[in-house]
PDB file of C-alpha atoms in Angstrom:
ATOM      1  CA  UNK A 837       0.267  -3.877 -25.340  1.00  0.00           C
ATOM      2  CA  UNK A 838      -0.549  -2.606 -22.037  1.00  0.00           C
ATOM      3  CA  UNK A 839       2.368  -2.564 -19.376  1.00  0.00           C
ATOM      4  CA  UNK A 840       1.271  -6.128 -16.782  1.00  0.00           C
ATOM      5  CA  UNK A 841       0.970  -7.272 -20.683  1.00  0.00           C
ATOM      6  CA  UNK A 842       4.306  -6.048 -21.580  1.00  0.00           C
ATOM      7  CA  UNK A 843       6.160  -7.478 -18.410  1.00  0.00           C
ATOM      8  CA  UNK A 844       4.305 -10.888 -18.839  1.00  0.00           C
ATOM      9  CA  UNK A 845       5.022 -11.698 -21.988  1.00  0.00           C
ATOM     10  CA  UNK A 846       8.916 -10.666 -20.859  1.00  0.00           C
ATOM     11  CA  UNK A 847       8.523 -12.968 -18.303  1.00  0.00           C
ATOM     12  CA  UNK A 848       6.914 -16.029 -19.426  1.00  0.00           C
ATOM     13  CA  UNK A 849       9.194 -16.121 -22.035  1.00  0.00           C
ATOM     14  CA  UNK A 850      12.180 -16.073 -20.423  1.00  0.00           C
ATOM     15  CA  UNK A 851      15.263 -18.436 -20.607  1.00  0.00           C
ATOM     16  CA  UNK A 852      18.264 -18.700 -17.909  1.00  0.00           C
ATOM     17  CA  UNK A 853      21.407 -20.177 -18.566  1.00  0.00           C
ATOM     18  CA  UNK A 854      21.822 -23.210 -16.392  1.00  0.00           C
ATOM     19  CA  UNK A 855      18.450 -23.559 -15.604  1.00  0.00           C
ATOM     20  CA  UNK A 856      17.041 -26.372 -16.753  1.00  0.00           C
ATOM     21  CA  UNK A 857      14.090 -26.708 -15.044  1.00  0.00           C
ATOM     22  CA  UNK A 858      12.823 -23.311 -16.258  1.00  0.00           C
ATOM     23  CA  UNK A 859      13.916 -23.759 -19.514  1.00  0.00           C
ATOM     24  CA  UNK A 860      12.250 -26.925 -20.105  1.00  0.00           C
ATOM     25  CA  UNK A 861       8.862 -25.837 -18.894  1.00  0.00           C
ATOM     26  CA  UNK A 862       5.942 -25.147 -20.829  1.00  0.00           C
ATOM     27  CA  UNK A 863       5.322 -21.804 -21.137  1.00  0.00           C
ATOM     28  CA  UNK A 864       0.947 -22.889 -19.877  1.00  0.00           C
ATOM     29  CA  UNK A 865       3.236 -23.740 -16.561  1.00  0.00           C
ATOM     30  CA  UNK A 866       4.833 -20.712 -16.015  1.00  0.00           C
ATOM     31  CA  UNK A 867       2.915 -17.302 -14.036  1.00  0.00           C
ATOM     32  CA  UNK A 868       3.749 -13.953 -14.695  1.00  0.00           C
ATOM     33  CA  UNK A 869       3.069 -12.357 -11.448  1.00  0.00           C
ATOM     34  CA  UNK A 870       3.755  -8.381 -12.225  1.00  0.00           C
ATOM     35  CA  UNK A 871       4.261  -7.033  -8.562  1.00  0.00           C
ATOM     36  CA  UNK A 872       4.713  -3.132  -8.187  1.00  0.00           C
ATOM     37  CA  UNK A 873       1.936  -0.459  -6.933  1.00  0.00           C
ATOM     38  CA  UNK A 874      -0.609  -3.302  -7.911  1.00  0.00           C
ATOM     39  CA  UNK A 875      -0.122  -6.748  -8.569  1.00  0.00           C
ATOM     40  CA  UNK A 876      -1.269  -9.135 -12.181  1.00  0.00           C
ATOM     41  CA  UNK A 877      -1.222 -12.408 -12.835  1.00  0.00           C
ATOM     42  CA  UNK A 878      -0.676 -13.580 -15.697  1.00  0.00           C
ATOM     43  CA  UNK A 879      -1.613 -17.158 -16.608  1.00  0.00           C
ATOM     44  CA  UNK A 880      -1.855 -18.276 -20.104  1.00  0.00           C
ATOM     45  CA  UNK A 881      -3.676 -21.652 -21.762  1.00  0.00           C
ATOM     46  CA  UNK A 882      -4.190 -23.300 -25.298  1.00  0.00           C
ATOM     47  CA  UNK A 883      -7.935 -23.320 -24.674  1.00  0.00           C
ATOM     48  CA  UNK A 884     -10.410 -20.673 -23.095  1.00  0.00           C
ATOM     49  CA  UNK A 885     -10.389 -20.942 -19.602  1.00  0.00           C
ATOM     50  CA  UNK A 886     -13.030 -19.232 -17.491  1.00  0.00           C
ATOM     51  CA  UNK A 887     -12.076 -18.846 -13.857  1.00  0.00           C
ATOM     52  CA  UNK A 888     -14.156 -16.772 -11.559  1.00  0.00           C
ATOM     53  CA  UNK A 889     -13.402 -13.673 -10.463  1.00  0.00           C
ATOM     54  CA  UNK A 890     -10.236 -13.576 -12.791  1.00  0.00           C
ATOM     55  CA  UNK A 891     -10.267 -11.525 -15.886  1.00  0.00           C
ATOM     56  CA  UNK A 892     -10.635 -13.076 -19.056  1.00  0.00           C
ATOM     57  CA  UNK A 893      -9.881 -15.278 -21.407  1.00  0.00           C
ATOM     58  CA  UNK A 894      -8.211 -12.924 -23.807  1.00  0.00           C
ATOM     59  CA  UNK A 895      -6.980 -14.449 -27.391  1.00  0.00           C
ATOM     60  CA  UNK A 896      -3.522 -13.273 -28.139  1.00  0.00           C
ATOM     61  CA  UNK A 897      -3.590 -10.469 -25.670  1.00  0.00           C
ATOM     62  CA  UNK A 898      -0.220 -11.376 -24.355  1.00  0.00           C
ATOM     63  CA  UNK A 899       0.908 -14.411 -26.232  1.00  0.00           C
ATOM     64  CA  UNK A 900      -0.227 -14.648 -29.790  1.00  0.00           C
ATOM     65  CA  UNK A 901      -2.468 -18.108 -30.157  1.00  0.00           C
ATOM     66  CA  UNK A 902      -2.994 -18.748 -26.362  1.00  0.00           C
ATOM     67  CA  UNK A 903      -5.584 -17.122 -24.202  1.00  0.00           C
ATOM     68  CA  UNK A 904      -4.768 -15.203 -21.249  1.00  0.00           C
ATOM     69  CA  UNK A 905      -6.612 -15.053 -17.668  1.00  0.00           C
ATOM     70  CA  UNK A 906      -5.295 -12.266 -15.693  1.00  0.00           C
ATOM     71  CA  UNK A 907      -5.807 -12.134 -11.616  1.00  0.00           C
ATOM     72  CA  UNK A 908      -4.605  -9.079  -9.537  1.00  0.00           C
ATOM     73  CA  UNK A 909      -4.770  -7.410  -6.206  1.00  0.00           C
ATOM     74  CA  UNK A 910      -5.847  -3.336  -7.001  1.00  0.00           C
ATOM     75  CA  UNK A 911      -3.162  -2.803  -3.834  1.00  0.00           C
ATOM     76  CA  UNK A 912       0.423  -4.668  -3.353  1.00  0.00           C
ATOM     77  CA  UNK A 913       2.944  -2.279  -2.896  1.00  0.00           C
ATOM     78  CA  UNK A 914       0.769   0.814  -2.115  1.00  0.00           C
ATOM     79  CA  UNK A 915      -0.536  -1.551   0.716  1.00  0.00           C
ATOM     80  CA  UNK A 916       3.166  -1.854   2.034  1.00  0.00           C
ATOM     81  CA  UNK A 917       3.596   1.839   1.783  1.00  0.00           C
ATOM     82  CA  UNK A 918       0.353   2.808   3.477  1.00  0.00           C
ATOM     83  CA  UNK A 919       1.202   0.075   6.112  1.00  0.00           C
ATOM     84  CA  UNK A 920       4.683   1.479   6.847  1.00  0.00           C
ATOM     85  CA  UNK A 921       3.828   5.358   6.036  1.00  0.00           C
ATOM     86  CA  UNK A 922       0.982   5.397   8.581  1.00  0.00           C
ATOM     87  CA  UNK A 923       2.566   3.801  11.585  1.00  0.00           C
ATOM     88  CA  UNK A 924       3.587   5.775  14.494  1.00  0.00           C
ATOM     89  CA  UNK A 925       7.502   4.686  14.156  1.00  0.00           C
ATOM     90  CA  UNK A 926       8.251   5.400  10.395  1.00  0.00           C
ATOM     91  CA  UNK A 927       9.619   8.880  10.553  1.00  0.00           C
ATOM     92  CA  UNK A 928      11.929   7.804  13.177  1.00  0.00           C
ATOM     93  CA  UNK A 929      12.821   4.577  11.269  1.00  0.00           C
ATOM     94  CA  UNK A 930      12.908   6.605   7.708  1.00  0.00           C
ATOM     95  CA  UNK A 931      14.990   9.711   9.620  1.00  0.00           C
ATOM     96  CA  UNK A 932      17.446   6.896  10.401  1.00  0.00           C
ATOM     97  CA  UNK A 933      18.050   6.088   6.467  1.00  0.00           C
ATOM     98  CA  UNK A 934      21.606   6.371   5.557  1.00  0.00           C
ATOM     99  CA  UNK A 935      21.547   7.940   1.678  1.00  0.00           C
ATOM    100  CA  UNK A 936      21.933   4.326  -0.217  1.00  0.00           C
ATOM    101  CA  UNK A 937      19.706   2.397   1.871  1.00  0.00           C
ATOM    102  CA  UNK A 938      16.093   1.526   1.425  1.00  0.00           C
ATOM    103  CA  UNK A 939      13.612   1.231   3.678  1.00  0.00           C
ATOM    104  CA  UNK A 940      12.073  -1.947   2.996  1.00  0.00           C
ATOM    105  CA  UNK A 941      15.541  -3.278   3.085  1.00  0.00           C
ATOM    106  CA  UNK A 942      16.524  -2.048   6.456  1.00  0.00           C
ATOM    107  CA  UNK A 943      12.925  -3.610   7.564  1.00  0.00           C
ATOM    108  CA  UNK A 944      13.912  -6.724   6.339  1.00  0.00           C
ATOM    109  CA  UNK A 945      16.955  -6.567   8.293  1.00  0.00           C
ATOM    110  CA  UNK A 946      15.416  -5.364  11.182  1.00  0.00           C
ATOM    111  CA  UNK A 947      13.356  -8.297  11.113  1.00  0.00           C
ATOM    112  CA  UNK A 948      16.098 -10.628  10.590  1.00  0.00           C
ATOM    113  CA  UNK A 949      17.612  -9.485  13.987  1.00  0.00           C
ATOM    114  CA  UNK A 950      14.187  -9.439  15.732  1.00  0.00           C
ATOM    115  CA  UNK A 951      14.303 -13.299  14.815  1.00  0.00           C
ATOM    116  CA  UNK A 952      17.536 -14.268  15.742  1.00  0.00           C
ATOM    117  CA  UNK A 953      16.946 -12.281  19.419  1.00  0.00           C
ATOM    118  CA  UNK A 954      13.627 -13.978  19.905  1.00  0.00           C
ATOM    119  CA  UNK A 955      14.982 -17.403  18.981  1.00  0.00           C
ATOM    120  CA  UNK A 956      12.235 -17.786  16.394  1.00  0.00           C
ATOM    121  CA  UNK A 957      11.672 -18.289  12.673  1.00  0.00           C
ATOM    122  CA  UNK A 958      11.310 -14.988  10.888  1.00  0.00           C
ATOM    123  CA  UNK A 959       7.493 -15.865   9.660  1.00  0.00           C
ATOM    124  CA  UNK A 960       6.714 -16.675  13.269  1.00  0.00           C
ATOM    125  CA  UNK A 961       6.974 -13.008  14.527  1.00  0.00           C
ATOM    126  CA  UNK A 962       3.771 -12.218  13.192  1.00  0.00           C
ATOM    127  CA  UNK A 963       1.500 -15.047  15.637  1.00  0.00           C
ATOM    128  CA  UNK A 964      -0.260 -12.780  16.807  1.00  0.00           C
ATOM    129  CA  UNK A 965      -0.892 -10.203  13.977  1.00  0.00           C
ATOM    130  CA  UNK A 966      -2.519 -10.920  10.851  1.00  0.00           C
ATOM    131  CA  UNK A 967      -3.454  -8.538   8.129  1.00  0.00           C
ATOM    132  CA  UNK A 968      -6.511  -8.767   5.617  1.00  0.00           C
ATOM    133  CA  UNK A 969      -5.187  -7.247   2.700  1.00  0.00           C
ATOM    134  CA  UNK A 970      -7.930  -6.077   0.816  1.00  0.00           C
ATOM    135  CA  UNK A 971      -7.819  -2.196   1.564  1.00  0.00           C
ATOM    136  CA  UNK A 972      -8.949  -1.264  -2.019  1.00  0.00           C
ATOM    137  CA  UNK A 973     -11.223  -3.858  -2.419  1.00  0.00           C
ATOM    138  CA  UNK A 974     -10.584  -7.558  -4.086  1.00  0.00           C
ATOM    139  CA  UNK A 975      -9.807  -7.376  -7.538  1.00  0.00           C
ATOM    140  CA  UNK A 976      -8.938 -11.119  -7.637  1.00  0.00           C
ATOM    141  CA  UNK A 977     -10.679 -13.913  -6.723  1.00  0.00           C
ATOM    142  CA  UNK A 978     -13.800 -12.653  -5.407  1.00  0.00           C
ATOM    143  CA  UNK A 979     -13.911  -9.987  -7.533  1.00  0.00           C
ATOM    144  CA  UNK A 980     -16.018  -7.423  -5.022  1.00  0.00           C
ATOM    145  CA  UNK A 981     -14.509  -3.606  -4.652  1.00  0.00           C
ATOM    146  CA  UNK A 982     -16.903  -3.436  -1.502  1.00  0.00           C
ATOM    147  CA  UNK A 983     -13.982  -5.531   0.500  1.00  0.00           C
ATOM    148  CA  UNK A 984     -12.094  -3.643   2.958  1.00  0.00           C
ATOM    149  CA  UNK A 985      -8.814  -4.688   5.069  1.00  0.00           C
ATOM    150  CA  UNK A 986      -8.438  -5.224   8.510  1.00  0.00           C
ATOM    151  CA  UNK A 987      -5.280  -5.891  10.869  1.00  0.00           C
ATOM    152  CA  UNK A 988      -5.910  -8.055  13.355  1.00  0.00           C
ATOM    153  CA  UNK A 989      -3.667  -8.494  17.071  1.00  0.00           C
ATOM    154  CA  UNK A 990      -3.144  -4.678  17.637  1.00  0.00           C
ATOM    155  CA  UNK A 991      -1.706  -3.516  20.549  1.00  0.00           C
ATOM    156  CA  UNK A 992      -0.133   0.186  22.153  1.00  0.00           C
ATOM    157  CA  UNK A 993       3.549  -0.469  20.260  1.00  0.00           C
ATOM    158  CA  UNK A 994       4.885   2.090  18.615  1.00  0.00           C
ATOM    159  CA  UNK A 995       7.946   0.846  18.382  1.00  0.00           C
ATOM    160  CA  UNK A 996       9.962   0.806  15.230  1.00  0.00           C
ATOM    161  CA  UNK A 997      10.352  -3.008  16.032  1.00  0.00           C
ATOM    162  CA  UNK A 998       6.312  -3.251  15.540  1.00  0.00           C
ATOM    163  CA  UNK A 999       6.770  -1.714  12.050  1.00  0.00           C
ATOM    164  CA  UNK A1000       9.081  -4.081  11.102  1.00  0.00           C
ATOM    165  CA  UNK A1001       6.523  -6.897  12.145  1.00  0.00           C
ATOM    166  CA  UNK A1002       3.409  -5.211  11.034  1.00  0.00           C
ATOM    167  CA  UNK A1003       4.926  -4.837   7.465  1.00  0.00           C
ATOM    168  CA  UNK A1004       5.762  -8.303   7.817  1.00  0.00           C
ATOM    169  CA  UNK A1005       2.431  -9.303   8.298  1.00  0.00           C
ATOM    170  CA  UNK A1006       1.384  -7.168   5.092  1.00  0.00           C
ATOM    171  CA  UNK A1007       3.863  -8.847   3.130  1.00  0.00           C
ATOM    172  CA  UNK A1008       2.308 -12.288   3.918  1.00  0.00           C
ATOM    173  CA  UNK A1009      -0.821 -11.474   3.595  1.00  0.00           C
ATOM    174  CA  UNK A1010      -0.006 -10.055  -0.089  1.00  0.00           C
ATOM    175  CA  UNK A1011       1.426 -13.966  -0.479  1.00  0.00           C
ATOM    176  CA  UNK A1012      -1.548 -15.728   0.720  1.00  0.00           C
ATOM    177  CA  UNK A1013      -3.928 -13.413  -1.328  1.00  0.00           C
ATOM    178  CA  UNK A1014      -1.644 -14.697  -4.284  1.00  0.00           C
ATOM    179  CA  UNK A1015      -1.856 -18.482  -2.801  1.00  0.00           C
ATOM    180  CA  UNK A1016      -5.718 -17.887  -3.064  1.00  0.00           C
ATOM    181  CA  UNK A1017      -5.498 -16.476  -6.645  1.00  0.00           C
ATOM    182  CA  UNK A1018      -3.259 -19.437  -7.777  1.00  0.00           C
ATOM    183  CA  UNK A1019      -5.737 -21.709  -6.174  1.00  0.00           C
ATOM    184  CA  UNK A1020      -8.865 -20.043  -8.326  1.00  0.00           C
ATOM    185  CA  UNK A1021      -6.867 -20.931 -11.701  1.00  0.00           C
ATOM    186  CA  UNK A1022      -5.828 -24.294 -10.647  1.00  0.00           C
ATOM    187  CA  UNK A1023      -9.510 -25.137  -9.874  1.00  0.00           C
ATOM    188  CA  UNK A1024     -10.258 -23.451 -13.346  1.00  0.00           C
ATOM    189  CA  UNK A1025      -8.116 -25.884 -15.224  1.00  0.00           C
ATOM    190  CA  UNK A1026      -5.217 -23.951 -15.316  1.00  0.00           C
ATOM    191  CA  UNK A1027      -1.376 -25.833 -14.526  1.00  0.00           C
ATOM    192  CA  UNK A1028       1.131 -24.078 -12.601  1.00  0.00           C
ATOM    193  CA  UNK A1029       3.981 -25.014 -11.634  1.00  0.00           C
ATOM    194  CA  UNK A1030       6.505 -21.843 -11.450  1.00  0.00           C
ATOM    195  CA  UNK A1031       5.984 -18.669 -10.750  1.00  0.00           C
ATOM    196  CA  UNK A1032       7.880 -15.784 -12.544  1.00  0.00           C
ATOM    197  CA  UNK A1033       8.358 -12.634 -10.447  1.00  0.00           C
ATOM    198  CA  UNK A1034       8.888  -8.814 -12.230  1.00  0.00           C
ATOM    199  CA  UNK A1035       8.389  -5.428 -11.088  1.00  0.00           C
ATOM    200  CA  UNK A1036       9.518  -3.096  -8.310  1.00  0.00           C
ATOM    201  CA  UNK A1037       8.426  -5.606  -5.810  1.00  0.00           C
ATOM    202  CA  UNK A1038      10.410  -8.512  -6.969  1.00  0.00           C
ATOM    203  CA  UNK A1039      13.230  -6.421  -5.794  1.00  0.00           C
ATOM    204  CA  UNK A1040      12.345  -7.151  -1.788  1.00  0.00           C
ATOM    205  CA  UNK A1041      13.924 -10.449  -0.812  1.00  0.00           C
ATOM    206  CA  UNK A1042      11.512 -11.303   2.114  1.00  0.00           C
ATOM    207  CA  UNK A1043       8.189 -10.494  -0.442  1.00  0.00           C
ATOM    208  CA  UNK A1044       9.778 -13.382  -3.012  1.00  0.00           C
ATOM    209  CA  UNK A1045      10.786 -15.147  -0.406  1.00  0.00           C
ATOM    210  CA  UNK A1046       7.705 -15.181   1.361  1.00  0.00           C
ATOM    211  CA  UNK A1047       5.584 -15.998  -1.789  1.00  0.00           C
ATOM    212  CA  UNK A1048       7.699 -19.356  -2.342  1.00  0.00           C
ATOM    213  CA  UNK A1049       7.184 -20.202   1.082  1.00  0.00           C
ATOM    214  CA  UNK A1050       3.039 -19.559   0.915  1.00  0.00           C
ATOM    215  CA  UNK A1051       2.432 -20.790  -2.149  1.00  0.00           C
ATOM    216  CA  UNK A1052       5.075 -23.975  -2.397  1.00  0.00           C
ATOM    217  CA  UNK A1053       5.684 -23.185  -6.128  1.00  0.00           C
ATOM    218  CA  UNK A1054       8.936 -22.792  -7.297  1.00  0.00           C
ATOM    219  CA  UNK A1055      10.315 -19.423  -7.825  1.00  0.00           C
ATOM    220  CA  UNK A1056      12.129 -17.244 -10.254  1.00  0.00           C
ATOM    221  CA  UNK A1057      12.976 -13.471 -10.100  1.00  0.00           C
TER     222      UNK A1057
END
């Protein structure tokens, strides 16, 4: 079993004390979305589903007796990384790391402030940046490697405050690229109704966060 396989079936499966709404749900409900350098998902169904521009159906490939369709975006986290790594602020914001903190974290904080001081909701900071995410290509739903990204709204900032805000922008655009994939298997006969997150990335608040918000399904790390 490969490793998206591995942490789906992990996922899908799982059951939470005092959680009855997860717990009850069919497992054909539930999507495995396997978030870390790049990101799978995972959706599963009694009968072969074709969806286009999503891999499969497999038979058994991740839950014995049901077929699995498996979406993806070839860059999630390496997108973040590139996006923060390649910005004129992020050795001064990295330099200012204390040893335990992370830097995602302390841009998710940063942000936090940014909001409260401009008297605005936290996804509003980015009105007037938006990000195309598809810097290696789309894996998932329009299956074409051709694609490129694109950030649109740049200005002369350098400031470690425009980090903060262009990785936000990143981050949402990872969560509407999902919204779209969710969207292809729904129109392919697929039902979801909860999203399971896994992986290194389900480890950022704001990137969960941000994919409940896009997507409107409920949410479990």
């Amino acid at each position: 079993m490969i490793d998206a396989h591995a942490g789906g079936l992990g996922s899908i499966g799982c059951n939470v004390d005092g959680d009855p709404f997860l717990n009850s749900l069919p497992l054909r409900c539930r999507l495995p979305v396997i978030c870390g350098t790049s990101t799978c998902h995972m959706a599963i169904s009694e009968r072969s589903l074709f969806v286009p521009g999503v891999w499969g159906p497999y038979l058994s490939a991740m839950v014995p007796g049901f077929y699995t369709s498996e979406g993806g975006q070839s860059a999630a986290g390496k997108l973040l990384d590139h996006v923060i790594e390649t910005h004129p602020a992020y050795g001064e914001v990295r330099d200012a790391l204390q040893s335990t903190e992370y830097l995602q974290n302390v841009l998710n904080s940063n942000l936090e402030k940014l909001s409260n001081k401009k008297c605005i909701r936290l996804a509003a900071l980015t009105s007037n940046l938006h990000v195309w995410p598809d810097f290696y290509g789309n894996r998932s739903p329009l299956a074409d490697a051709s694609l490129q990204g694109m950030m649109c709204g740049l200005t002369l900032d350098r400031s470690a405050a425009n980090l903060a805000v262009s990785y936000l922008a990143t981050v949402q655009a990872l969560a509407y690229s999902t919204r779209f994939i969710v969207e292809a298997l729904t129109a392919g006969g697929h039902n979801i109704k909860l999203m399971v997150l896994s992986g290194g990335l389900s480890k950022n608040s704001l990137y969960c966060q941000t994919h409940a918000d896009v997507t409107g399904k409920y949410t479990r790390i």
